[in-house]
Structures are given as structure tokens and as C-alpha cells.
């Protein structure tokens, strides 16, 4: 690879986003109004600056939300690493 190709590759990496475009969670808490025991896909609402230096991605996904049983959106995680009480991460290959 020459320097021009390396620069293009680094620019491509920089234009990407950190984090998953969707996370799978399950609710096992005690509150009502949730999809108890069902695998739910949480989708990020927007992206924000990652604060990482070049050539790391400039953006990161944030504000992961689900839709509860009443049809209302509910934020369950700010950056996809720590979940709201009662929610747990589910591996991609896990099915109920």
C-alpha cells in the first residue's frame, strides 16, 4: 500500500461510528409494562462525537431505546454499555 491508499483507509475509518447499530436486551425485572422475558432490540437514537483521536471513528452511537408494551419509547442505555435496572444484554445467537 502506498501513502495515498493508507490515507484513504484512515479517512474511511474516521468517518465511521463506534458502537453497535443495535443491541439485544431482555427484561427480567419486577416492574409492569415491559416485555418480560422477551428479547428486545434496542436502537440508538442518534450519534455524538466520540472524542477519539484520528484515525479512530469520530462518532459513537448513543441513547439506545426500546418500545415498551404501551408503545412508548424508553431509553435503556446512554452508550450501550450500562443498562437500566432490570435489563440484561443478550448474545446475538441467543433465542427464547
mmCIF file with all atom_site columns, N, CA, C and O in Angstrom, residues 11 29 40 75:
data_model
loop_
_atom_site.group_PDB
_atom_site.id
_atom_site.type_symbol
_atom_site.label_atom_id
_atom_site.label_alt_id
_atom_site.label_comp_id
_atom_site.label_asym_id
_atom_site.label_entity_id
_atom_site.label_seq_id
_atom_site.pdbx_PDB_ins_code
_atom_site.Cartn_x
_atom_site.Cartn_y
_atom_site.Cartn_z
_atom_site.occupancy
_atom_site.B_iso_or_equiv
_atom_site.pdbx_formal_charge
_atom_site.auth_seq_id
_atom_site.auth_comp_id
_atom_site.auth_asym_id
_atom_site.auth_atom_id
_atom_site.pdbx_PDB_model_num
ATOM 1  N N  . UNK A 1 11 ? -9.053  7.814  6.504  1.00 0.00 ? 11 UNK A N  1
ATOM 2  C CA . UNK A 1 11 ? -10.203 8.715  6.377  1.00 0.00 ? 11 UNK A CA 1
ATOM 3  C C  . UNK A 1 11 ? -11.518 7.942  6.425  1.00 0.00 ? 11 UNK A C  1
ATOM 4  O O  . UNK A 1 11 ? -12.495 8.408  7.024  1.00 0.00 ? 11 UNK A O  1
ATOM 5  N N  . UNK A 1 29 ? -36.824 -7.773 35.201 1.00 0.00 ? 29 UNK A N  1
ATOM 6  C CA . UNK A 1 29 ? -37.116 -7.043 36.423 1.00 0.00 ? 29 UNK A CA 1
ATOM 7  C C  . UNK A 1 29 ? -38.527 -7.296 36.923 1.00 0.00 ? 29 UNK A C  1
ATOM 8  O O  . UNK A 1 29 ? -39.250 -8.158 36.427 1.00 0.00 ? 29 UNK A O  1
ATOM 9  N N  . UNK A 1 40 ? -35.536 -8.091 23.125 1.00 0.00 ? 40 UNK A N  1
ATOM 10 C CA . UNK A 1 40 ? -35.924 -6.822 22.513 1.00 0.00 ? 40 UNK A CA 1
ATOM 11 C C  . UNK A 1 40 ? -34.686 -6.207 21.871 1.00 0.00 ? 40 UNK A C  1
ATOM 12 O O  . UNK A 1 40 ? -33.595 -6.261 22.432 1.00 0.00 ? 40 UNK A O  1
ATOM 13 N N  . UNK A 1 75 ? -35.631 5.040  27.066 1.00 0.00 ? 75 UNK A N  1
ATOM 14 C CA . UNK A 1 75 ? -34.173 4.912  26.978 1.00 0.00 ? 75 UNK A CA 1
ATOM 15 C C  . UNK A 1 75 ? -33.667 3.879  27.985 1.00 0.00 ? 75 UNK A C  1
ATOM 16 O O  . UNK A 1 75 ? -33.989 3.948  29.165 1.00 0.00 ? 75 UNK A O  1
#
